[in-house]
Short mmCIF file of C-alpha atoms and ligand atoms in Angstrom, two decimals:
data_model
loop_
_atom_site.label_atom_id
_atom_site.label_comp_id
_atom_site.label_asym_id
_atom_site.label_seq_id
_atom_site.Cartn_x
_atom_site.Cartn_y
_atom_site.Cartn_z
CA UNK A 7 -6.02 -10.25 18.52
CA UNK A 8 -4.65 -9.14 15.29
CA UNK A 9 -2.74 -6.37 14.52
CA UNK A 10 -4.79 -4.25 13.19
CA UNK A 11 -7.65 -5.09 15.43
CA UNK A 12 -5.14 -4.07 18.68
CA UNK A 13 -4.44 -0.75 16.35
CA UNK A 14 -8.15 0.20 15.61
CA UNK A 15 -11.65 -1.36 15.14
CA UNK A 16 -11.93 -1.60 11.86
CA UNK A 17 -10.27 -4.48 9.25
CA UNK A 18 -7.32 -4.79 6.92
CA UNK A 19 -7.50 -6.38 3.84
CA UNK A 20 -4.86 -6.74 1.09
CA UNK A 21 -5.03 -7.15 -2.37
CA UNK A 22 -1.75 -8.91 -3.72
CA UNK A 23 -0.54 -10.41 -6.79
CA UNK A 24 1.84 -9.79 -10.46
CA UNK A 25 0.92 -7.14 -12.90
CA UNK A 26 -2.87 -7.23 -14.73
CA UNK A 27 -4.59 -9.52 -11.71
CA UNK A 28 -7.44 -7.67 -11.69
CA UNK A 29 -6.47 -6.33 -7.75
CA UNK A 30 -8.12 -2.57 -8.33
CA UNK A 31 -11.21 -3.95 -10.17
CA UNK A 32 -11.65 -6.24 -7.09
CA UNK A 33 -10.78 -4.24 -4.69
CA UNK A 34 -13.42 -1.48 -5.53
CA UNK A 35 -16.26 -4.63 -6.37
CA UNK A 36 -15.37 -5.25 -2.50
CA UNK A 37 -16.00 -2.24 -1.35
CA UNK A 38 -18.85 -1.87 -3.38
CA UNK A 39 -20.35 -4.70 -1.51
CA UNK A 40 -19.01 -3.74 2.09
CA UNK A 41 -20.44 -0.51 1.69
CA UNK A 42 -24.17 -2.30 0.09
CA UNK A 43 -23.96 -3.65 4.01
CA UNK A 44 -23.89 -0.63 5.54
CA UNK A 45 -20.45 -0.44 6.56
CA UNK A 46 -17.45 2.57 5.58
CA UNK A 47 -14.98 1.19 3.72
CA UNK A 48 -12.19 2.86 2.67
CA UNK A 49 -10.01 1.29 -0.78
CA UNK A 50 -6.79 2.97 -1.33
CA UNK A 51 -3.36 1.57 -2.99
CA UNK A 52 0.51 1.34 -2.73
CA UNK A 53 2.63 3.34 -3.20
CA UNK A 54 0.22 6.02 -2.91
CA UNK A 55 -3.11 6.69 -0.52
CA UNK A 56 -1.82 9.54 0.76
CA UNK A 57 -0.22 13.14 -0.55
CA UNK A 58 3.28 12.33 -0.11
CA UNK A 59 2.96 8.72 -0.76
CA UNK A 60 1.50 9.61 -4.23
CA UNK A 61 4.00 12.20 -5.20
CA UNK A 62 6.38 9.04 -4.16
CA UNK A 63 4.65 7.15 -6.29
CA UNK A 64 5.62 9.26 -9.51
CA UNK A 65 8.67 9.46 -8.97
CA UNK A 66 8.97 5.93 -8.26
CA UNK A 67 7.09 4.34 -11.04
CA UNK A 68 8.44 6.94 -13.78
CA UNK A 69 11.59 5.40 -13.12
CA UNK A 70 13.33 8.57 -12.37
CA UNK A 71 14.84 6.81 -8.86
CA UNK A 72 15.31 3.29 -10.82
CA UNK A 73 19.14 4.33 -11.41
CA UNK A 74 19.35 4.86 -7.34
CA UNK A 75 19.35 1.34 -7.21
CA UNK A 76 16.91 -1.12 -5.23
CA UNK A 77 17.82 -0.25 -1.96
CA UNK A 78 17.13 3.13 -2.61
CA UNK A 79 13.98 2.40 -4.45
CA UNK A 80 12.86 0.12 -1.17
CA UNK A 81 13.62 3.23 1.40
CA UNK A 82 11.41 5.27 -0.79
CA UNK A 83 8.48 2.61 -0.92
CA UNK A 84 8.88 2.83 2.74
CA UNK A 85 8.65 6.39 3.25
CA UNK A 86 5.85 6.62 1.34
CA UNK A 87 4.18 3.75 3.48
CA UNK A 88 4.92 5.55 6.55
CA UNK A 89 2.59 8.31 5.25
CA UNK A 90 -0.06 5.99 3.74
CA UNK A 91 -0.58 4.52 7.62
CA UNK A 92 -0.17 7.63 9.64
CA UNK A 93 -2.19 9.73 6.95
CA UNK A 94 -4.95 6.95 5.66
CA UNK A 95 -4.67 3.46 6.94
CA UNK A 96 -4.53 4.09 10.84
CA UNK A 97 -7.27 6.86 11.15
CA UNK A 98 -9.97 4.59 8.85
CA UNK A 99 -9.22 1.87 11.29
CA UNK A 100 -9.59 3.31 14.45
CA UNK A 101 -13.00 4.81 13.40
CA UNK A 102 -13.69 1.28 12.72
CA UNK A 103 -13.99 1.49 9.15
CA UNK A 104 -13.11 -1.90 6.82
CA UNK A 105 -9.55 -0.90 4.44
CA UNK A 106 -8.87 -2.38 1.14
CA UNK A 107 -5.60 -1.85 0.35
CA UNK A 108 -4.15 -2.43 -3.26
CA UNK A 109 -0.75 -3.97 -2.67
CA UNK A 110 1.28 -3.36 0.42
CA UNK A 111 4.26 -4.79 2.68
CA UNK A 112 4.17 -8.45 0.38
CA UNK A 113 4.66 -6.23 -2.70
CA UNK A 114 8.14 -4.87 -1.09
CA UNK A 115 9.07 -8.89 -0.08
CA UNK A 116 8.49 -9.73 -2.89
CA UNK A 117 9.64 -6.92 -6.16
CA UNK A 118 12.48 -5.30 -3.78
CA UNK A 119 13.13 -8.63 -1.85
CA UNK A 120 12.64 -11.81 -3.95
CA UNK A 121 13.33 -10.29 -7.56
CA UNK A 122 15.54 -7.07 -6.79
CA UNK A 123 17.89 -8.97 -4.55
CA UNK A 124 17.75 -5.85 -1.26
CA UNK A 125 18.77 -7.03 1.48
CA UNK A 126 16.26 -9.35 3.75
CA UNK A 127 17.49 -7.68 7.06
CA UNK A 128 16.94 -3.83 5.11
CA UNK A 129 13.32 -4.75 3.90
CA UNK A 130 12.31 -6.47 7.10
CA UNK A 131 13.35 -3.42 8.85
CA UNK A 132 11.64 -0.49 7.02
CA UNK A 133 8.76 -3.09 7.10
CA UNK A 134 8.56 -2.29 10.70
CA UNK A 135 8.65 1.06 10.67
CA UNK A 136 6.90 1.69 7.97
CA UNK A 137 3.91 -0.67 9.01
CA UNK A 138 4.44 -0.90 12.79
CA UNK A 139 1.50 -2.78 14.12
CA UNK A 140 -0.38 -2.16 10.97
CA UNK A 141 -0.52 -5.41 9.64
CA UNK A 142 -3.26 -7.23 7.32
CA UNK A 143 -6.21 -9.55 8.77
CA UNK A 144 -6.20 -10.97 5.66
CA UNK A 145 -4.22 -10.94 2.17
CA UNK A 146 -5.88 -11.79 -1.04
CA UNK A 147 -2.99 -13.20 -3.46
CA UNK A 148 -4.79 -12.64 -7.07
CA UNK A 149 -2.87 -15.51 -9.32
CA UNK A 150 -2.51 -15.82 -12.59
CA UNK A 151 0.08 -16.76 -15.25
CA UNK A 152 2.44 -13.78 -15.99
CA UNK A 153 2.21 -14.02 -19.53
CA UNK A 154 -1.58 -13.53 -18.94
CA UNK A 155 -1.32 -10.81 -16.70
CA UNK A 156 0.92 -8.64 -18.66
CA UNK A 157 -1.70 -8.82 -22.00
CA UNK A 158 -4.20 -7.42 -19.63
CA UNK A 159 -1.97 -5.01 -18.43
CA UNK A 160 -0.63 -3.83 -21.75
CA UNK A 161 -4.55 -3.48 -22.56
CA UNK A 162 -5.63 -2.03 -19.99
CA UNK A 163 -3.14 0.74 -20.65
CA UNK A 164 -3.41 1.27 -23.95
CA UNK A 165 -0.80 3.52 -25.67
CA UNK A 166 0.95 4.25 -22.47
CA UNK A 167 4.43 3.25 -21.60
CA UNK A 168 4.89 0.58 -19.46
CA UNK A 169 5.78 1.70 -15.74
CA UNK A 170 9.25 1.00 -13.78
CA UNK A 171 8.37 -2.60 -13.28
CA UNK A 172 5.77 -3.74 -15.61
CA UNK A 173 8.85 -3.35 -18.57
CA UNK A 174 10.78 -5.94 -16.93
CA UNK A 175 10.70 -9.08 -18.79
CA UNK A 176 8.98 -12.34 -18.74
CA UNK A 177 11.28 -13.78 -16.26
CA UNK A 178 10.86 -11.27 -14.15
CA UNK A 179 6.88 -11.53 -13.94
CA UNK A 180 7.51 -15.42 -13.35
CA UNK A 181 9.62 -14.72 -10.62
CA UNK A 182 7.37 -12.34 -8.71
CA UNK A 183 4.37 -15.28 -9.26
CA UNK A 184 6.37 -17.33 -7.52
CA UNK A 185 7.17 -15.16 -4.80
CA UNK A 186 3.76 -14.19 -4.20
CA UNK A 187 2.72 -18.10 -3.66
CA UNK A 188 5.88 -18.50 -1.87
CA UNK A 189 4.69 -15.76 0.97
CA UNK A 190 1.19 -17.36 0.80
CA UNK A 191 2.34 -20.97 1.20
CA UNK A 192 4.39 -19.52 4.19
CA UNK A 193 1.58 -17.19 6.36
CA UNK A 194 -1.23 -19.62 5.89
CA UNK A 195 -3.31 -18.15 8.63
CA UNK A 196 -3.05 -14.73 6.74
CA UNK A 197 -2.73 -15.02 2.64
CA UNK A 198 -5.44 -16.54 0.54
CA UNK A 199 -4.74 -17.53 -2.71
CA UNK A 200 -7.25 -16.80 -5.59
CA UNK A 201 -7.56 -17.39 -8.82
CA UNK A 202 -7.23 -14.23 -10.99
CA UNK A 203 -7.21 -15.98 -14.20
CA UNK A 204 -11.04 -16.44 -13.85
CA UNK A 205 -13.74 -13.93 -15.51
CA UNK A 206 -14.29 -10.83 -12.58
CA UNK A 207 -17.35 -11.92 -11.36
CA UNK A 208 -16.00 -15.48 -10.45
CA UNK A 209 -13.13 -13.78 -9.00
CA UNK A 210 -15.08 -11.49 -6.93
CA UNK A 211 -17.69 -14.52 -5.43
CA UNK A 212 -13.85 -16.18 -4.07
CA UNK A 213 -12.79 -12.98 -2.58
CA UNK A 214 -15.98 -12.59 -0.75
CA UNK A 215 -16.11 -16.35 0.44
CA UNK A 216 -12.06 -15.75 1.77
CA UNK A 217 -12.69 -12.46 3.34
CA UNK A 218 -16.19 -14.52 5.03
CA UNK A 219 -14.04 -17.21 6.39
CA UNK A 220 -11.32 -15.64 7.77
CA UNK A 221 -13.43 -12.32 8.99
CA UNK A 222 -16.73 -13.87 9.80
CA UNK A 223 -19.78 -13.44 7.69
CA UNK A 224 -20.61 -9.45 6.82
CA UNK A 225 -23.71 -8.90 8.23
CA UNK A 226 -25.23 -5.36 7.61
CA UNK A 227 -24.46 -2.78 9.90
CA UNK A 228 -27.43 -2.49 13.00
CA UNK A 229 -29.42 0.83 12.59
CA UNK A 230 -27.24 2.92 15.66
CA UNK A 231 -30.67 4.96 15.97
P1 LIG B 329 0.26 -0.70 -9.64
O1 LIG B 329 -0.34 0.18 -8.61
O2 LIG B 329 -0.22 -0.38 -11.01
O3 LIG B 329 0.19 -2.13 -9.29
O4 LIG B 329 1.82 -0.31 -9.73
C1 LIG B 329 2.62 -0.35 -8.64
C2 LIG B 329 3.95 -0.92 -9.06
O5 LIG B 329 4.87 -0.74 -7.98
C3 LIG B 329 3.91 -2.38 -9.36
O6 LIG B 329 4.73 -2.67 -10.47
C4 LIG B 329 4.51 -3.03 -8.14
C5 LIG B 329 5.46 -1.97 -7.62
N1 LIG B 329 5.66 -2.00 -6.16
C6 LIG B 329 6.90 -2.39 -5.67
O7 LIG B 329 7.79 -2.70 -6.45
N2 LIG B 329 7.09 -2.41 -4.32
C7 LIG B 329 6.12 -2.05 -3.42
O8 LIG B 329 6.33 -2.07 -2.21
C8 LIG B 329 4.84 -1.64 -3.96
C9 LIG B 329 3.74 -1.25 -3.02
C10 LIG B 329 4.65 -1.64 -5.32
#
């Protein structure tokens, strides 16, 4: 049984990958669908999903903790993950709903862990409090090159500044591409790999077909009545 099967009824799916992947565009069009079936699904995002965890999230991405250090920066991920489950994640589950959840424990391997350089032994143990027996049924890693996925992002955003992480430089992006595959060429039985650089709609038709074969094929919900 998986994880979050033992902790509720309902599924867990991830949406992984560098910056401008498309994951929130596919991770409502997959909801959009569940939901066509019948079924309550519930799409919510890291840091964030959850009042604390989003007034973490400002404080994270403005870059106002950045001088803290990584460390610092990976308790507060955590602490705002520890709300996210207890507040969001855990209750949609155990009512048996499906979760789609833009970025979550891979994001902390692999930006605090791979590229920031904290501490395996730190990030694997906030992972476990923070997510407990909360973990994924499945993890969607959206790929694409980085140079690709920071034009979208800087488009997608306009005049804005860039957050906390999406200034980092090219390098940086690189790196956290190949962390991603490296966690997906390690859990197998867990991450899919898909590729983001396609148009949305093709990206969308692979998402569905992964989430099919590792979840079973989403049949609409029976009528209760
Ligand atoms: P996004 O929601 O626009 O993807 O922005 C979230 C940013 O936070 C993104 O740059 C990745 C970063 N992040 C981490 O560094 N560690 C984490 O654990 C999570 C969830 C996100």
């Amino acid at each position: 049984m998986s994880a979050s099967r033992a902790a509720g009824r309902g599924r867990f799916i991830t949406l992984e990958g560098g910056e401008g992947a498309g994951k929130s565009t596919q991770a409502h069009l997959l909801a959009e669908h569940i939901r066509s079936l019948g079924h309550e699904c519930v799409v919510t995002r890291e840091p964030g999903g959850s009042s604390v965890a989003e007034a973490l999230r400002e404080a994270i991405l403005s870059g106002v903790a950045a001088p803290l250090g990584p460390s610092a920066e990976t308790v507060l991920f955590a602490a705002a993950r520890i709300d996210h489950v207890a507040q969001t994640i855990l209750p949609a589950l155990a009512r048996g709903a499906f979760v789609v959840c833009d970025r979550f424990t891979d994001s902390t391997r692999v930006y605090q862990g791979a590229l920031g350089k904290v501490d395996p032994a730190l990030i694997r143990t906030l992972e476990d409090i923070a997510a407990g027996q909360c973990r994924p049924d499945l993890t969607l890693i959206l790929d694409l090159p980085a140079k690709t996925g920071l034009a979208r992002a800087a488009a997608r955003r306009a005049q804005q500044a860039a957050d906390r992480f999406e200034a980092e430089g090219l390098a940086f992006h690189e790196g956290l591409r190949t962390a991603f595959l490296d966690i997906a060429a390690s859990e197998p039985g867990r991450c899919k790999v898909v590729d983001a650089a396609k148009g949305p709609d093709e990206v969308a038709r692979a998402i569905l077909s992964a989430v099919e074969a590792r979840l079973g094929p989403l049949a609409a919900k029976a009528d209760a009545s």
